[in-house]
Short mmCIF file of C-alpha atoms in Angstrom, two decimals:
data_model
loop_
_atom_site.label_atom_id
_atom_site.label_comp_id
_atom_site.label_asym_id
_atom_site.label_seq_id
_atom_site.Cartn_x
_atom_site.Cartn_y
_atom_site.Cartn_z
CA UNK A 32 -42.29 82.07 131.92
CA UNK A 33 -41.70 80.73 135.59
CA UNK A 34 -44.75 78.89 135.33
CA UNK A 35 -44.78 76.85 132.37
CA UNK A 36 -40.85 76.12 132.07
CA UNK A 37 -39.63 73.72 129.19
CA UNK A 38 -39.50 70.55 131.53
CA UNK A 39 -43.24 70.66 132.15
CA UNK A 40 -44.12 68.59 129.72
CA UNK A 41 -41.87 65.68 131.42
CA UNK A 42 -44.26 65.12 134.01
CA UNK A 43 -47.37 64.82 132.08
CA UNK A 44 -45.43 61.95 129.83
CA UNK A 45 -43.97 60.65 133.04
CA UNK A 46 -48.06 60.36 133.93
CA UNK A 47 -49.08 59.07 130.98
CA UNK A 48 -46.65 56.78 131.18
CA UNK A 49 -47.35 55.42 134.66
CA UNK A 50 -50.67 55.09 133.64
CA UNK A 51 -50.46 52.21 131.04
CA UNK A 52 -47.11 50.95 132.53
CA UNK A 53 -48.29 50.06 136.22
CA UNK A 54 -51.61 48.81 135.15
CA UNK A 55 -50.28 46.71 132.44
CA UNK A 56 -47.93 45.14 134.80
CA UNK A 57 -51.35 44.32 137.07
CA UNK A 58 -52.85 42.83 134.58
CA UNK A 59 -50.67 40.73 133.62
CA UNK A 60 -49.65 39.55 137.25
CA UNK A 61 -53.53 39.06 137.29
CA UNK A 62 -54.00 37.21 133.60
CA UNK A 63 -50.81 34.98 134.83
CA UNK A 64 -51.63 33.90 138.25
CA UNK A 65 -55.17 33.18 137.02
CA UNK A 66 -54.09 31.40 133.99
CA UNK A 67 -51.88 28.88 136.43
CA UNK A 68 -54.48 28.43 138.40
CA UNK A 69 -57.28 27.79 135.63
CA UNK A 70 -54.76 25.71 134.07
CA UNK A 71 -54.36 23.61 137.17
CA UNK A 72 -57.94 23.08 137.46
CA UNK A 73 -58.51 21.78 133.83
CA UNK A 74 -57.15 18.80 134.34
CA UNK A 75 -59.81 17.94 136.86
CA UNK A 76 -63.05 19.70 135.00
CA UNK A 77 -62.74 20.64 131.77
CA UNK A 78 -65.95 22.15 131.43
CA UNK A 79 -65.45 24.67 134.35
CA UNK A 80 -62.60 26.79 132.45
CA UNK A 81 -64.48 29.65 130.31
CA UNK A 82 -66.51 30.33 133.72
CA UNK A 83 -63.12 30.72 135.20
CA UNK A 84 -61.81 33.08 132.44
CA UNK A 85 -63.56 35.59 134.91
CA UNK A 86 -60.67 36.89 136.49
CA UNK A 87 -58.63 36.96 133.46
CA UNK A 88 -61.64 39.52 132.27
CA UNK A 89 -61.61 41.57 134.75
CA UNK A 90 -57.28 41.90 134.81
CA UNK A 91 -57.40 42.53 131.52
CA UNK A 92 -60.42 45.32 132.03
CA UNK A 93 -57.53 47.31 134.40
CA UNK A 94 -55.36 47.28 131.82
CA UNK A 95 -58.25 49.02 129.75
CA UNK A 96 -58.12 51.91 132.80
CA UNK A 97 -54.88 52.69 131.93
CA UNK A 98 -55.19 52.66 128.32
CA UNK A 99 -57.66 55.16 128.42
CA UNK A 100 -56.52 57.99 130.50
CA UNK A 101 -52.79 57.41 128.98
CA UNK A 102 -55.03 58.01 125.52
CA UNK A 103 -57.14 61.23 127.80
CA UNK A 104 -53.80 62.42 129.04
CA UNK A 105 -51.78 62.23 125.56
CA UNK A 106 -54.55 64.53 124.37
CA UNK A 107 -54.01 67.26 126.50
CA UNK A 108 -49.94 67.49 126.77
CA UNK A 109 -48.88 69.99 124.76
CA UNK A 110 -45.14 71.70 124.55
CA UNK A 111 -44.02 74.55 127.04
CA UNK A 112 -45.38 77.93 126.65
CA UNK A 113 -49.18 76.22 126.64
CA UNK A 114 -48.62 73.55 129.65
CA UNK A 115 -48.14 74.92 132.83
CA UNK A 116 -46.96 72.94 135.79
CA UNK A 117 -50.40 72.53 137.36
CA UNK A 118 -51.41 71.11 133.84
CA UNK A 119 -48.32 68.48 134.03
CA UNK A 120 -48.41 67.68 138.15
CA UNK A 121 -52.25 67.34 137.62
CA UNK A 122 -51.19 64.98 134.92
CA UNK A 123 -48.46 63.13 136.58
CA UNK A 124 -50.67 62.66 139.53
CA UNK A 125 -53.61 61.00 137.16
CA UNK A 126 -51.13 58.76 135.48
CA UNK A 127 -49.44 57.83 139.49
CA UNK A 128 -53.61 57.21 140.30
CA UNK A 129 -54.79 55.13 137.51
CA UNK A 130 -51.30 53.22 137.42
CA UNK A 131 -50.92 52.20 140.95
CA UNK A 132 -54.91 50.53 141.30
CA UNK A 133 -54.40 49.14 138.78
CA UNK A 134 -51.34 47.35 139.61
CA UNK A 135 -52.38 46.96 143.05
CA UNK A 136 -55.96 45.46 141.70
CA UNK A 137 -54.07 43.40 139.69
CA UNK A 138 -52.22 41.59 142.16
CA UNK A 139 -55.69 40.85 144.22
CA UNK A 140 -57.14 39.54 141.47
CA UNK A 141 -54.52 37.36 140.43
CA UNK A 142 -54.38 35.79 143.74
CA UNK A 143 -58.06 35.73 144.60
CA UNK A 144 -58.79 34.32 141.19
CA UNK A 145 -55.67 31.78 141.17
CA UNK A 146 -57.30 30.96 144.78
CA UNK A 147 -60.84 30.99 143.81
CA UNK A 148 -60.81 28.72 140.55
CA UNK A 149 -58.94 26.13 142.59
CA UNK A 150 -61.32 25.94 145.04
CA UNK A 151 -64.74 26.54 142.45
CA UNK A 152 -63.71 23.41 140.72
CA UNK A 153 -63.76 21.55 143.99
CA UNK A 154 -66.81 23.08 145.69
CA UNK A 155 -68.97 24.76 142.85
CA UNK A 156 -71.05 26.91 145.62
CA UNK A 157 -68.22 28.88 145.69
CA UNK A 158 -68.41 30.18 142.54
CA UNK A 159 -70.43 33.18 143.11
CA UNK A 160 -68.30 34.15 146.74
CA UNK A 161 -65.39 34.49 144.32
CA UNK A 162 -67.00 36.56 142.19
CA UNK A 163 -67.82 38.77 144.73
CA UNK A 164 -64.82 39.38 145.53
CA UNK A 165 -63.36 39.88 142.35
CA UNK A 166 -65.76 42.59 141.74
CA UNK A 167 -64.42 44.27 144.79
CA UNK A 168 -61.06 43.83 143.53
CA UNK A 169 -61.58 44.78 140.31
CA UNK A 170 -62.98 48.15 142.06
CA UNK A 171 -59.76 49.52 143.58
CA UNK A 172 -58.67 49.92 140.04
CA UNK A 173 -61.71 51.70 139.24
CA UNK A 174 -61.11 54.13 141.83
CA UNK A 175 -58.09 55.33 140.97
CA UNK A 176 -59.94 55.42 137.08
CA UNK A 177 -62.48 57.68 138.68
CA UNK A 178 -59.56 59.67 140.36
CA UNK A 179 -57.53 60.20 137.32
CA UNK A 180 -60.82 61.50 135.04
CA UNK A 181 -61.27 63.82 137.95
CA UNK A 182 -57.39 65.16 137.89
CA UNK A 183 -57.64 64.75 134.18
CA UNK A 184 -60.91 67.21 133.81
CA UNK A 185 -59.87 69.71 136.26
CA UNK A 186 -56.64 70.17 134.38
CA UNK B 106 -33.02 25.40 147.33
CA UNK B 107 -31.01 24.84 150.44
CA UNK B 108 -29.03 26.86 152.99
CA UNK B 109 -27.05 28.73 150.03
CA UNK B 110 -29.85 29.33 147.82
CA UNK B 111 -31.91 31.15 150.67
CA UNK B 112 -28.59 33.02 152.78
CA UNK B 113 -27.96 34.43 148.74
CA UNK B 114 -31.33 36.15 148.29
CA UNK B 115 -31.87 37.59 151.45
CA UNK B 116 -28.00 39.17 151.30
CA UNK B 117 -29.34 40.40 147.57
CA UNK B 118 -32.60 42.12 149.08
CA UNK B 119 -30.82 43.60 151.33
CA UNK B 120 -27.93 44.66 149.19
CA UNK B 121 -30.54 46.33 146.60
CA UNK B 122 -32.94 48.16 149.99
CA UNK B 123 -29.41 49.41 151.20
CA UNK B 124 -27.97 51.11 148.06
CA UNK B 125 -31.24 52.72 147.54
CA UNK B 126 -31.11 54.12 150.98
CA UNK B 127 -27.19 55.16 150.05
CA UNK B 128 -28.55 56.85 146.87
CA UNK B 129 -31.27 59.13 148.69
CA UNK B 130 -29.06 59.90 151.40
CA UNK B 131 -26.32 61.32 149.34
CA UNK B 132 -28.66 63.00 147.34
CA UNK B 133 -30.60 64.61 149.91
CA UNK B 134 -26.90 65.62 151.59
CA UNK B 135 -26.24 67.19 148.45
CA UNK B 136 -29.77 69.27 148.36
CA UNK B 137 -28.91 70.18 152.08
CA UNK B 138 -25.18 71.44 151.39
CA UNK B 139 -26.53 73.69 148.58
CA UNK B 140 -29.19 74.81 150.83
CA UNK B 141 -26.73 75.76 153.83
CA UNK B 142 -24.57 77.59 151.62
CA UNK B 143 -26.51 79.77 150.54
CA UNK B 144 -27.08 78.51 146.85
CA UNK B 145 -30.40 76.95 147.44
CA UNK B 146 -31.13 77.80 143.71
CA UNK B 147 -28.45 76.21 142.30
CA UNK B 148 -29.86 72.65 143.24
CA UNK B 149 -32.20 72.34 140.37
CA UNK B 150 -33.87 69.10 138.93
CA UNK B 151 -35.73 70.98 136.46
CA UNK B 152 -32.47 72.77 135.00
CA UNK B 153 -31.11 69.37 135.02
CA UNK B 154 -34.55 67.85 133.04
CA UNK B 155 -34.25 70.28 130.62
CA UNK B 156 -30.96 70.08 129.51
CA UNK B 157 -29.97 66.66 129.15
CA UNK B 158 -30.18 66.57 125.05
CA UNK B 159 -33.69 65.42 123.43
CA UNK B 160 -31.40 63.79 121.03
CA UNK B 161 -30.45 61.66 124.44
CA UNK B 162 -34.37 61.28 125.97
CA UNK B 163 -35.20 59.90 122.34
CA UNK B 164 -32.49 57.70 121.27
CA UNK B 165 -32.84 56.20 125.22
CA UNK B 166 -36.19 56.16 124.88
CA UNK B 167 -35.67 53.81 121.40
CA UNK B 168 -32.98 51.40 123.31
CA UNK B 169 -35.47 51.10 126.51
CA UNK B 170 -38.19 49.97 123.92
CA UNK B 171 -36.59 47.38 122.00
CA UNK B 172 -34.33 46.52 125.07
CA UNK B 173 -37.09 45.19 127.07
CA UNK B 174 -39.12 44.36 124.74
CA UNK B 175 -37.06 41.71 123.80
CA UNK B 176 -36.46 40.54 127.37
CA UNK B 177 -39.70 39.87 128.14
CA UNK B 178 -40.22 38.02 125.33
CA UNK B 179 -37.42 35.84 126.35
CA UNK B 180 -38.05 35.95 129.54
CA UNK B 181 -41.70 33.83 128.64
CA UNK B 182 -39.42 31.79 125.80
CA UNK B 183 -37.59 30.16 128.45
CA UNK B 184 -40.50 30.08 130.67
CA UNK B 185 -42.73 28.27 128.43
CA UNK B 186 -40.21 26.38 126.94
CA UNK B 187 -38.71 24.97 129.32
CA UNK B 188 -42.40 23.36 130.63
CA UNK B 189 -43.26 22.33 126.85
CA UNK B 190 -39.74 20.27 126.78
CA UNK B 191 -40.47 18.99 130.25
CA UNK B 192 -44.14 17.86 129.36
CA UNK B 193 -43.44 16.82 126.34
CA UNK B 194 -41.52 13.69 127.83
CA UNK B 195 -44.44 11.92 128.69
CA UNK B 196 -46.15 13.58 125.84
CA UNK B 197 -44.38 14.36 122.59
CA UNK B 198 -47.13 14.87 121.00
CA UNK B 199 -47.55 18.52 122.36
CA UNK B 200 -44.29 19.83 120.98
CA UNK B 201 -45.60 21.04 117.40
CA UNK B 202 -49.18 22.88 119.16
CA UNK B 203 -47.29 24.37 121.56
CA UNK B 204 -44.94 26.56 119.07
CA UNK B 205 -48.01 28.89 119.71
CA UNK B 206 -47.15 30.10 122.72
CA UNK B 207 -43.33 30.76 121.68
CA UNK B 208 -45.02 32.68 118.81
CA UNK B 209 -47.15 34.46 121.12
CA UNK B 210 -43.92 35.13 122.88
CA UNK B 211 -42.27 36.42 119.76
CA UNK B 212 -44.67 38.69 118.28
CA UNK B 213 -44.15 40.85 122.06
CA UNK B 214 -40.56 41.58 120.90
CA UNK B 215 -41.78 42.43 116.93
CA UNK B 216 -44.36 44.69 119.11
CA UNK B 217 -41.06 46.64 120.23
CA UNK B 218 -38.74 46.48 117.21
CA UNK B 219 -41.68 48.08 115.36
CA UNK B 220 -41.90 51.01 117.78
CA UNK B 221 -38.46 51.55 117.48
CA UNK B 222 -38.32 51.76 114.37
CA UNK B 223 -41.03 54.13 114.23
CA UNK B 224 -39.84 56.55 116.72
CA UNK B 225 -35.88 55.90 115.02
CA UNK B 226 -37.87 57.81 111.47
CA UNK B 227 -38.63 60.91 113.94
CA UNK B 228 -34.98 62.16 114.76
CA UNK B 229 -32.40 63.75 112.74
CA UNK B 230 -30.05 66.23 112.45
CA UNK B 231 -31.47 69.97 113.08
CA UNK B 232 -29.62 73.46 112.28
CA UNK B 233 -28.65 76.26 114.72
CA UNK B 234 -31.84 78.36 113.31
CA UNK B 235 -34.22 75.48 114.10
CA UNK B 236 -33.07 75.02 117.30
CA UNK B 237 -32.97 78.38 118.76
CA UNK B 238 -36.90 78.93 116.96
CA UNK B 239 -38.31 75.50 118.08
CA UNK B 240 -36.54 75.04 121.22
CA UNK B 241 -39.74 74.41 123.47
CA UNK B 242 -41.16 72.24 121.06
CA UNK B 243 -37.98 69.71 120.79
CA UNK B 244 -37.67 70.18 124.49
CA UNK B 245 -41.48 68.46 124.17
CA UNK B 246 -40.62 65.85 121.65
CA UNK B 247 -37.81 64.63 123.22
CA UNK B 248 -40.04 63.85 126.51
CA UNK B 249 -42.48 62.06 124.12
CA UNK B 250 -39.96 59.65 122.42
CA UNK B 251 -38.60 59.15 126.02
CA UNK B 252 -41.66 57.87 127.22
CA UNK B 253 -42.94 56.16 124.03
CA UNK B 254 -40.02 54.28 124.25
CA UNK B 255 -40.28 53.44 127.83
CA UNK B 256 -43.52 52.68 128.39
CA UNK B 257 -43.73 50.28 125.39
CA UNK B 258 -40.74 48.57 126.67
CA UNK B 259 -41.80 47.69 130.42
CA UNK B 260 -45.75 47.04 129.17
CA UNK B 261 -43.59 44.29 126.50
CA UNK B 262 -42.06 42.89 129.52
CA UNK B 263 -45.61 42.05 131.78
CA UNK B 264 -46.93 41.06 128.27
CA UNK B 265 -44.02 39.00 127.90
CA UNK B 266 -43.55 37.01 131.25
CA UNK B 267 -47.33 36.85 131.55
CA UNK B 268 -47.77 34.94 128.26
CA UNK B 269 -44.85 32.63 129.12
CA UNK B 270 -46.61 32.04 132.32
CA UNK B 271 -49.91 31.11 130.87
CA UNK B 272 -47.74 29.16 128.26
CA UNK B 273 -46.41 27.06 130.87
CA UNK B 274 -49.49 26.23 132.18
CA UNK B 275 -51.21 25.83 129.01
CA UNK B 276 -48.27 23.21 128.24
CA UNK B 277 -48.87 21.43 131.38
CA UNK B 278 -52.44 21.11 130.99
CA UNK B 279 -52.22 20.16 127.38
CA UNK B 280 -49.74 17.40 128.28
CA UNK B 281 -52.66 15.48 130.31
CA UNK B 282 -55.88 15.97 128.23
CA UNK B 283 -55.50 17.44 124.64
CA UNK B 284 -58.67 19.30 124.39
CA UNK B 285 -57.25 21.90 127.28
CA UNK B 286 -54.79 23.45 124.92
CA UNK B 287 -57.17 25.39 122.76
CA UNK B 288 -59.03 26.69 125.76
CA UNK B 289 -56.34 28.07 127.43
CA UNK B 290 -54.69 29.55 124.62
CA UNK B 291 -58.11 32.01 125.12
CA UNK B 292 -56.01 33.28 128.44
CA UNK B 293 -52.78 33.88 126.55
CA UNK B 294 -54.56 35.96 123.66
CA UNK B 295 -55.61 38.38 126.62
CA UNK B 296 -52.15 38.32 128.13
CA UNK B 297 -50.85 39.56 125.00
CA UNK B 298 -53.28 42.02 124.51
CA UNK B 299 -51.64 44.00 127.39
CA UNK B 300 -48.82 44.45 124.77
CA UNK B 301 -51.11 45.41 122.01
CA UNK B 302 -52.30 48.35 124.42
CA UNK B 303 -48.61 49.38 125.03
CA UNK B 304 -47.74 49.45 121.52
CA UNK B 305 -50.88 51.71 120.79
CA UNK B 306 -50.38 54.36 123.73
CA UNK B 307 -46.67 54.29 122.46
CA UNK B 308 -47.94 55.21 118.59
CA UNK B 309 -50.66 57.94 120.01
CA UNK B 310 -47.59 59.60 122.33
CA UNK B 311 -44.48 58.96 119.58
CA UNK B 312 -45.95 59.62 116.52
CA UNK B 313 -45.07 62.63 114.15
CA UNK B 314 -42.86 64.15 117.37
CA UNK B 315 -39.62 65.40 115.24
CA UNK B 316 -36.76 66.46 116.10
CA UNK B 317 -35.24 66.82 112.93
CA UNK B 318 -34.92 69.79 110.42
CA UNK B 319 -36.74 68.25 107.29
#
């Protein structure tokens, strides 16, 4: 069949690939530039460092993204005559979404928290500003989560 | 770092940005020369996708995993171990809590041996008949072991430098007040959780994908 040729299948792995692969690599890029920064800050308040495990949360919730539509997408890949090319470019394309938030969300939390636990054990008002903008960090990874379910659904 | 330290990476950045360029250029030249001649069709990156040899997508796939697996766990060895030597000057008394971060480091690259070995127990040798009936369907499974492979691989290396990372700093910290140690460790178990995810996409996408006859 033209449509569903045997190399479909290589995009939809190549998706659900990207999809646990990117955001891992943002999450970890946020958990370490957090953890230097929380680390840093210990030394001068002790008592402040599980509030600052925020950020290390909320990296490690984008690598949860991409865990679950790799686990979504793994479902629905089948071998050639079944999977057409819309099914694996729809795939690929949810994997590419999830992924690249993620890793992109990654790297603004990782700074803004590095950043913002520095600066919460100095001032603690700040507390709160950081975690506002942590949550809107942490929701660039959720839209491309919201993008892949959509590519995922309409396979 | 210096005058040589900073005139060597910029010449490296530039050296990796230009043979990239190189690399799309001839390609696209080569797409364009088909397409000019006439044999547009004959320029085809699925035809290519599809026959390189499952046997090669898995076996690669089974190098990539323990291959970088094991880098990034040595990449956060030498990371953390170099600031748990350095600390521990002032402070030997951090050397034996510390291990726990090389350990950390460690268990990222038993994370890949033990996806290799499970996606090694899913190829072997196949017969004429087999191949010809289950073509598709090997096609498939050598795209899964591929990316099994790959995937847990690269997720072992973030895992990997991100624990050594958090290591360091864990080191650091521990080296000035001993209470800190324990409370930071709580950032390196969800550093190496990223791992743990890898290795169980990896099982979900590897597992039971044959390319063998029996």
């Amino acid at each position: 069949m033209a449509d569903a040729p045997a190399y479909a299948p290589f995009f939809g792995c190549m998706g659900a690939a990207s999809a646990i692969i990117f955001s891992s690599f943002g999450a970890a890029y946020g958990t370490a530039k957090s953890g230097v920064g929380i680390s840093a800050m210990a030394i001068m308040k002790p008592d402040l460092i599980m509030k600052s495990i925020i950020p290390v949360v909320m990296a490690g919730i984008l690598a949860i993204y991409g865990l679950v539509v790799a686990a979504l997408l793994i479902g629905k890949i089948d071998p050639a005559p079944g999977y057409t090319l819309f099914h694996s470019f729809c795939h690929f394309a949810a994997g590419l979404a999830v992924g690249l938030c993620g890793l992109a969300s990654g790297f603004a939390i990782g700074i803004v928290g590095d950043a913002g636990v520095r600066a919460t054990a100095q001032q603690p008002r700040l507390f709160v500003g950081m975690i506002l903008i942590l949550i809107f960090a942490e929701v660039l990874g959720l839209y491309g989560f919201i993008v892949a379910i959509i590519l995922h659904l309409k396979v | 770092m210096g005058l040589y330290g900073s005139r060597g990476k910029g010449s490296y950045a530039y050296g990796c940005y230009a043979s990239l360029v190189i690399i799309i250029i001839v390609f696209i030249a080569i797409g364009l020369y088909y397409m000019f001649s006439g044999r547009g069709g004959e320029f085809d990156v699925g035809w290519v996708l599809e026959k390189i040899s499952p046997y090669s997508y898995a076996c690669l796939g089974i190098g990539i995993s323990i291959a970088f697996s094991v880098m990034g766990a040595g990449w956060g060895m030498f990371i953390t171990g170099a600031s748990i030597v350095g600390a521990g000057v002032k402070a030997p008394r951090i050397k034996t809590k510390n291990l726990v971060s090389v350990i950390f480091c460690e268990a990222v690259a038993i994370y890949g041996i033990i996806i290799a070995i499970i996606l090694t127990q899913n190829i072997g040798s196949t017969t004429d008949e087999d191949w010809v009936e289950n073509y598709n369907t090997y096609v498939y499974n050598g795209y899964c072991l591929f990316f099994a492979g790959l995937l847990t691989g690269l997720c072992n290396l973030a895992c990997g430098i991100c624990v050594g990372i958090v290591g360091s700093g864990a080191a650091l910290a521990d080296a000035q007040n001993g209470e800190l140690f324990v409370r930071i460790l709580v950032i390196e178990i969800f550093g190496s959780a990223i791992g743990l995810f890898g290795v169980i996409i990896a099982v979900l996408l590897g597992n039971n994908k044959k390319i063998s006859s029996s």
